[in-house]
Amino acid sequence: MKPVNYLPGGVVRLPELGYVTKIKGIQTSLGALEDLFKIIREKQEKGKKAKESKIVKKVRKAMLTLLLSIDKQPIPPEYTILYSIEAVNKILGDKAVIFPLSNKRIRKLAKEADVKEGDLLIAMRLLRGAGLLEIFYLGNRRIVALTQLGAILRDYIGKEGISDTEKALALVLASFPFSTKMRVIYGLYYEFGESYHNFYTAIKVKMPEEYRGLERLAFEILNELALSLAGGAKGYISETHMLVKLLNGAVTLFGNDREAFNEVFRSINHYVRFPYGDRFTYELAARKALEPRPYYKLEEVLEKHGLASLLLLFNKLKENFVEIERQFNGLYGLPIKIYA
């Protein structure tokens, strides 16, 4: 990618338009994504002893470890009102915000948490897809920064009395009512399953109307699908495919019933996003998944699935919805007009 600006210390590169990586060395960890929440389901089934592989525990631990390790303030809202190279410069120049994530630091975190380095790199992509952090590059340095949503989730998973599995599930569910890559992927996943060719076609057909405010994410997904030949490029996996694997894992919690999982998606959106529908499109990127149907109260849905402890988190997200969503619109949307 050509340099877009210079700062003392190196060339700034904006986040890549689409992420594809080699599968070699991380196959086992990628497979664990689909078993990440299985243990909750097994605990709910009477008379069934819950078992879980070590690799599943380590992948989950990598996600939580990485988020908890970012002991920085989130990106200030004023930096992302109009996301441009000037905004990137402000973010990268703010030491209270940036968290350098060098290979050396990855190795150190992996050793301290007893996980693989590859697990942490997968975790970084999943957290980014869930809208909890953004990734930047300054020369050859990799830098991450928490979003407003990421800071809330970091504080939430740092609390006592919540299982690691529930914490990991919270990272997925909290992204649903906002303009995140996870929301876009879920909207496609609900409608087309794992038909990546249909993902590609649908985004092209629905752009820009159904993706206003997150156009950059839509283009990013298109590019990932093209680069990976819609999943047909052997030996490679994209961030999009990782998020689908994570969703497959989350659906297992609900007996592999995608409609039951959609009930959770709908109830979260109705509780957190719907009250702000006069300012933010309610069906954004998920029109099919949010088609008019009877809604169940979020409290009842969470209680039904043994997740009542998550209600406090959704109260916090609802309270801070406008600030969080405006930041995502700045980060991932395109401005209505470009100012000279």
CSV table of C-alpha atoms in Angstrom, one decimal, residues 273 275-282 321-322 326 329:
chain,number,residue,atom,x,y,z
A,273,ARG,CA,-31.0,0.2,19.1
A,275,PRO,CA,-35.2,3.6,20.9
A,276,TYR,CA,-32.8,5.6,18.7
A,277,GLY,CA,-34.4,4.6,15.4
A,278,ASP,CA,-35.3,8.3,14.6
A,279,ARG,CA,-31.6,9.0,14.2
A,280,PHE,CA,-30.0,5.7,13.3
A,281,THR,CA,-31.5,3.2,10.8
A,282,TYR,CA,-32.9,0.3,12.8
A,321,PHE,CA,-25.6,4.0,22.3
A,322,VAL,CA,-25.4,7.4,20.6
A,326,ARG,CA,-21.5,7.8,16.1
A,329,ASN,CA,-20.2,5.8,11.7
